[in-house]
Short mmCIF file of C-alpha atoms in Angstrom, two decimals:
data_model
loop_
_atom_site.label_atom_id
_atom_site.label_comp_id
_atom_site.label_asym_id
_atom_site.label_seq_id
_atom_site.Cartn_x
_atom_site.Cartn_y
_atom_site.Cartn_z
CA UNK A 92 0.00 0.00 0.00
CA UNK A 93 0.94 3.40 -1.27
CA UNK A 94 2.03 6.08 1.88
CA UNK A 95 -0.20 8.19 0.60
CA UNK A 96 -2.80 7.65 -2.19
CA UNK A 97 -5.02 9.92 -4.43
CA UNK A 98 -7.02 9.12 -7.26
CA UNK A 99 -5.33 10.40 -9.84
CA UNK A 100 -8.57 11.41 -12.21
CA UNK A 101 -8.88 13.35 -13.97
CA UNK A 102 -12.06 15.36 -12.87
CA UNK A 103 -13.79 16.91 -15.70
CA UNK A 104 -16.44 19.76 -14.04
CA UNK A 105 -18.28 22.66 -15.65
CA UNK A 106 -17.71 25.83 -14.47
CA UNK A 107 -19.42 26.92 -10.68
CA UNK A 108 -19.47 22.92 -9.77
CA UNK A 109 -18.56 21.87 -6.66
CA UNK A 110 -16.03 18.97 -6.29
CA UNK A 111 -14.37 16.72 -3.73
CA UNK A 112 -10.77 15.18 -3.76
CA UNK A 113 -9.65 12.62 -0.78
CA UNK A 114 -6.70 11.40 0.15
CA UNK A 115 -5.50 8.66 2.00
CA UNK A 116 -2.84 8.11 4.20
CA UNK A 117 -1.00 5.00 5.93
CA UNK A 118 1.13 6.05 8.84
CA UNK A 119 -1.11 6.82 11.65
CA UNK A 120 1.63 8.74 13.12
CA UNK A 121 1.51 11.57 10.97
CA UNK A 122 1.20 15.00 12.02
CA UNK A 123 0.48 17.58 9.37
CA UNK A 124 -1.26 17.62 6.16
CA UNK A 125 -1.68 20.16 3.70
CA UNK A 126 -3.12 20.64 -0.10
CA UNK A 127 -0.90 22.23 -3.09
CA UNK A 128 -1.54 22.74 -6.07
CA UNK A 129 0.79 22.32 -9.30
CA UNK A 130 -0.25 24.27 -12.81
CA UNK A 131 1.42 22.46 -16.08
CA UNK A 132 5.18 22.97 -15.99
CA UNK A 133 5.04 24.87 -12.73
CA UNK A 134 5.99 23.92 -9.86
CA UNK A 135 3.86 22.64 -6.61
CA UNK A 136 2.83 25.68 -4.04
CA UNK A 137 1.55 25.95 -1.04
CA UNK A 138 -3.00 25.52 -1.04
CA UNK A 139 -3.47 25.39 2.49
CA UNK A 140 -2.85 22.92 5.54
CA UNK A 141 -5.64 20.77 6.96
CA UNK A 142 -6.31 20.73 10.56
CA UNK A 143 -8.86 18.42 12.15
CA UNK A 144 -11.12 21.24 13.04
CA UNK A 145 -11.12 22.36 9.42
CA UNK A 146 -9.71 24.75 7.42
CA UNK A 147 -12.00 27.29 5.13
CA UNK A 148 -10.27 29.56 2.67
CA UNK A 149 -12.49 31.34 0.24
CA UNK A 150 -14.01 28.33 -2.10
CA UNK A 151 -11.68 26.03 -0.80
CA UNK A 152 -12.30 23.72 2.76
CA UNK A 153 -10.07 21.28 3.95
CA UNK A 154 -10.64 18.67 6.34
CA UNK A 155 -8.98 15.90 7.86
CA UNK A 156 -10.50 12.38 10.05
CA UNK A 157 -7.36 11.00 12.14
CA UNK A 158 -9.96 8.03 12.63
CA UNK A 159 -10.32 6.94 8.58
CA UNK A 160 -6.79 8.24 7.75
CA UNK A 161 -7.73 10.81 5.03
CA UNK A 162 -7.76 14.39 4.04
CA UNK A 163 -10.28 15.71 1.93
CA UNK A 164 -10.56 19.02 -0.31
CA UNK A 165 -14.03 20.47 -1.88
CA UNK A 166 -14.04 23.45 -4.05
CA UNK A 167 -16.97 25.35 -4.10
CA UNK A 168 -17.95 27.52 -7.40
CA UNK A 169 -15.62 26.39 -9.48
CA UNK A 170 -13.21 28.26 -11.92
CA UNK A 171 -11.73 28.12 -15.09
CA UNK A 172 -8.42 28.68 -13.36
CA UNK A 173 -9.03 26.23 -11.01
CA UNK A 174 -7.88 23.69 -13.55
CA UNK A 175 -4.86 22.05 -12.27
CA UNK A 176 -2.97 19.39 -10.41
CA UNK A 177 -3.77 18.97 -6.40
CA UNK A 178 -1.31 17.37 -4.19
CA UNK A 179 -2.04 15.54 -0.93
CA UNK A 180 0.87 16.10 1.18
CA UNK A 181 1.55 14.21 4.20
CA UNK A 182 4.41 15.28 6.96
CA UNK A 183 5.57 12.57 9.50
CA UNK A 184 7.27 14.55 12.34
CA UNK A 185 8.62 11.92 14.30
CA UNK A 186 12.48 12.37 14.07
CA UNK A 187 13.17 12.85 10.01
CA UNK A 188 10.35 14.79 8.93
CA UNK A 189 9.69 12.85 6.35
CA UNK A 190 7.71 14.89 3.44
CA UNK A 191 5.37 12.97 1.23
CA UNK A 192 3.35 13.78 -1.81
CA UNK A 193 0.53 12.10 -3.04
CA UNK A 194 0.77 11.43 -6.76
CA UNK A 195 -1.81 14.37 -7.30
CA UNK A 196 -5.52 14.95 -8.86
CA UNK A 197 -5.80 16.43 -12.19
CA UNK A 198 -8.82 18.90 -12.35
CA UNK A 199 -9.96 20.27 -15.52
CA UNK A 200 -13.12 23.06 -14.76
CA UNK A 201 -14.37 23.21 -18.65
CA UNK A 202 -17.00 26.37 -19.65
CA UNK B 906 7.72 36.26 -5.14
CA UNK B 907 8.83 32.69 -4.13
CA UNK B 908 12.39 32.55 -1.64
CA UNK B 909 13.10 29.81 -3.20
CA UNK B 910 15.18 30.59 -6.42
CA UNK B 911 16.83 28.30 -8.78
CA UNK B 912 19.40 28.45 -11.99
CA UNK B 913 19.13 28.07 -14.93
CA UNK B 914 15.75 27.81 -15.65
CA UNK B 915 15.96 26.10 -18.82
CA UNK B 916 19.07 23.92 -20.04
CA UNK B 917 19.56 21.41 -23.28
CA UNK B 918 23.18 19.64 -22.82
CA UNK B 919 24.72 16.61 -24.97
CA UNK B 920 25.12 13.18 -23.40
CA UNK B 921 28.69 13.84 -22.50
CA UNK B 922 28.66 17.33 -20.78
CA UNK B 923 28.84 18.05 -17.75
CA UNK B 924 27.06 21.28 -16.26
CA UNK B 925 25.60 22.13 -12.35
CA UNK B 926 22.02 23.20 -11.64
CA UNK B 927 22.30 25.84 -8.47
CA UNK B 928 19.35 26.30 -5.44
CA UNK B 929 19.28 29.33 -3.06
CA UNK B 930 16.52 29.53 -0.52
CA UNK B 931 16.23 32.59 1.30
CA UNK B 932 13.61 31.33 3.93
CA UNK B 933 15.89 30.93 6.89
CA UNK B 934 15.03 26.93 6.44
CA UNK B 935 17.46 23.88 7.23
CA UNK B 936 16.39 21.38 5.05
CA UNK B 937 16.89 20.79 1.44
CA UNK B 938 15.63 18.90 -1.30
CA UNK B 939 15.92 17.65 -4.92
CA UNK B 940 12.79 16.71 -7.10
CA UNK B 941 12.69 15.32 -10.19
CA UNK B 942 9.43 15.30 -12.35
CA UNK B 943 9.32 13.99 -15.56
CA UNK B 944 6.48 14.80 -18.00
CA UNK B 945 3.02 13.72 -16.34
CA UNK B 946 4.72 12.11 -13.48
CA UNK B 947 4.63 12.20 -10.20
CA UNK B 948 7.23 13.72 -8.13
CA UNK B 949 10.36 11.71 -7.37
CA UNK B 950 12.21 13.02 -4.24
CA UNK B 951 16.22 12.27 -5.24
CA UNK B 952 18.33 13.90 -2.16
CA UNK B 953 17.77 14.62 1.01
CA UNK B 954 20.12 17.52 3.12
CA UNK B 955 19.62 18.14 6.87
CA UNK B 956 21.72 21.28 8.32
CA UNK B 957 24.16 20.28 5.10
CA UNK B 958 24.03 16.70 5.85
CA UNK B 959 22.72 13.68 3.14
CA UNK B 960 19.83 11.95 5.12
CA UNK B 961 18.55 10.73 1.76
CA UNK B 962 19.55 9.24 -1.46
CA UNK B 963 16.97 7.38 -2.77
CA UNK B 964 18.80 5.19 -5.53
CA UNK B 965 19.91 7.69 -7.53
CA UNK B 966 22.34 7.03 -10.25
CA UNK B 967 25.81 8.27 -9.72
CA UNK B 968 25.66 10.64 -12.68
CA UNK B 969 23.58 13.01 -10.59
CA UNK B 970 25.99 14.57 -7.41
CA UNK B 971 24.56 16.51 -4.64
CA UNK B 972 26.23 19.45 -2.89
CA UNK B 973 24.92 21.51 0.02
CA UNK B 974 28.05 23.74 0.86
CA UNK B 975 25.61 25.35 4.01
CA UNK B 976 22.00 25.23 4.69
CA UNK B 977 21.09 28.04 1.61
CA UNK B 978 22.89 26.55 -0.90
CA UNK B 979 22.26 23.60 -2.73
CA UNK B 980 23.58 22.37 -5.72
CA UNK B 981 23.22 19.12 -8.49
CA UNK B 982 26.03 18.33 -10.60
CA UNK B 983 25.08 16.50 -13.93
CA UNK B 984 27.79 14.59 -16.03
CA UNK B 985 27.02 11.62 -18.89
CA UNK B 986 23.58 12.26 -18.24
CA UNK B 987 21.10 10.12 -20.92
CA UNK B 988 17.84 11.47 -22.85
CA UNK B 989 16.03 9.68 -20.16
CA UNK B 990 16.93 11.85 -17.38
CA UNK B 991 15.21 15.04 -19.61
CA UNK B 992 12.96 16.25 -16.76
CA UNK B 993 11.87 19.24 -14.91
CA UNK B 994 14.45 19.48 -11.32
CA UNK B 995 12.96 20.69 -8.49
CA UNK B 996 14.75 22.18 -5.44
CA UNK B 997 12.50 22.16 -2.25
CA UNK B 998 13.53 23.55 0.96
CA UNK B 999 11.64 22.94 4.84
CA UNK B 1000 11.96 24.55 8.29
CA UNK B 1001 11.42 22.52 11.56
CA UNK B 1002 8.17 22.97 12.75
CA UNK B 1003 4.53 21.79 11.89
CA UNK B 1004 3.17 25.58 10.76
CA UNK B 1005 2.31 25.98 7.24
CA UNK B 1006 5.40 28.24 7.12
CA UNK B 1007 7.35 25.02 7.70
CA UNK B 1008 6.04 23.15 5.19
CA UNK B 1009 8.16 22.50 1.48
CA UNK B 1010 8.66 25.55 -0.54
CA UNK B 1011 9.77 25.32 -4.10
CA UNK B 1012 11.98 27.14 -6.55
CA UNK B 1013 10.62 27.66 -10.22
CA UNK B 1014 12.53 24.65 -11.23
CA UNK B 1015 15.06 24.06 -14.36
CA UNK B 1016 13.58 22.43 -17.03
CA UNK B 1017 16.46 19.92 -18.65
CA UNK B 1018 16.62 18.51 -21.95
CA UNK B 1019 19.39 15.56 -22.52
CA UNK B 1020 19.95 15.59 -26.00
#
């Protein structure tokens, strides 16, 4: 089993949709998640972290259940320019830090 | 905008050249990372440096050498490289703590073609 797994899509939505992306993860040790997102050619940045209580920025919410192992990430309304690869990221804390990325969720919001 | 910066951007170099893609983070971070990401892949993590130390190698050929002379500075030296190895290089660095501010930030990449 995959550290951490996404399904890789891609999601094909009309514009103002909402849609869902999860993301699961095997170490139960881990301690923090977080979303990016990577345009074509372009490197990964920074979405937003996912905290158990939640995390709402704008269209985007993040949550996270310690009890299933999995992140999730719904985007509300969306954009043409929302169109792009998401990343799962998973950090394990305990003593290397150990950084890793999901193999990402191709979105493609269509007019 | 990023403090993560990386050169060149862009290189095309023959089979038996040898040539050195440079990271600089500016981020005050202590870990440091190569990437490589080939066309519609996944990200492969290559090197690993804690406070200028390898922790990682994960079974890279020896054509590619790491080089972290201090925590800013990171650098991948490419000799006999092969067409397969064409790929975009990202450098990645990552503070210590578990804010969002500590998570991986990434440089703009080089984009290198093996001809």
């Amino acid at each position: 089993r995959k550290e951490v797994e996404q399904d890789p899509g891609p999601f094909n939505v009309p514009e103002g949709a909402t849609v869902a992306f999860n993301c699961t993860y095997s170490n139960s040790a881990s301690q923090s998640f977080f979303w990016y997102r990577q345009d074509c050619r372009k490197e990964p940045k920074l979405l937003m972290s996912v905290y158990s209580s939640g995390n709402e920025d704008g269209r985007f919410t993040a949550q996270l259940n310690r009890a299933s192992q999995y992140i999730s990430l719904l985007i509300r309304d969306s954009k043409l320019s929302d169109s792009a690869t998401y990343l799962c990221v998973v950090i394990d804390d305990t003593g290397g830090f150990k950084t890793i990325f999901g193999a990402g969720t191709r979105l493609f919001v269509k007019a | 905008e990023t403090g993560v910066t990386q050169t060149p951007r862009h290189l095309v170099m023959g089979m038996t050249n040898k040539k050195s893609l440079k990271c600089e983070q500016h981020l005050g971070h202590n870990a440091m990372y190569w990437y490589k990401q080939s066309a519609k892949k996944p990200l492969e993590l290559m090197f690993v440096y804690n406070f200028k130390e390898q922790t990682e190698n994960n079974s890279v050929p020896s054509r590619f050498s790491p080089e972290c002379p201090n925590s800013s500075h990171l650098f991948l030296h490419l000799h006999t490289l092969q067409p397969e190895d064409s790929a975009l290089y990202l450098c990645a660095s990552r503070g210590r703590g578990r804010k969002a501010k500590d998570t991986q930030y990434f440089g703009p990449g080089t984009r290198l073609t093996v001809l």
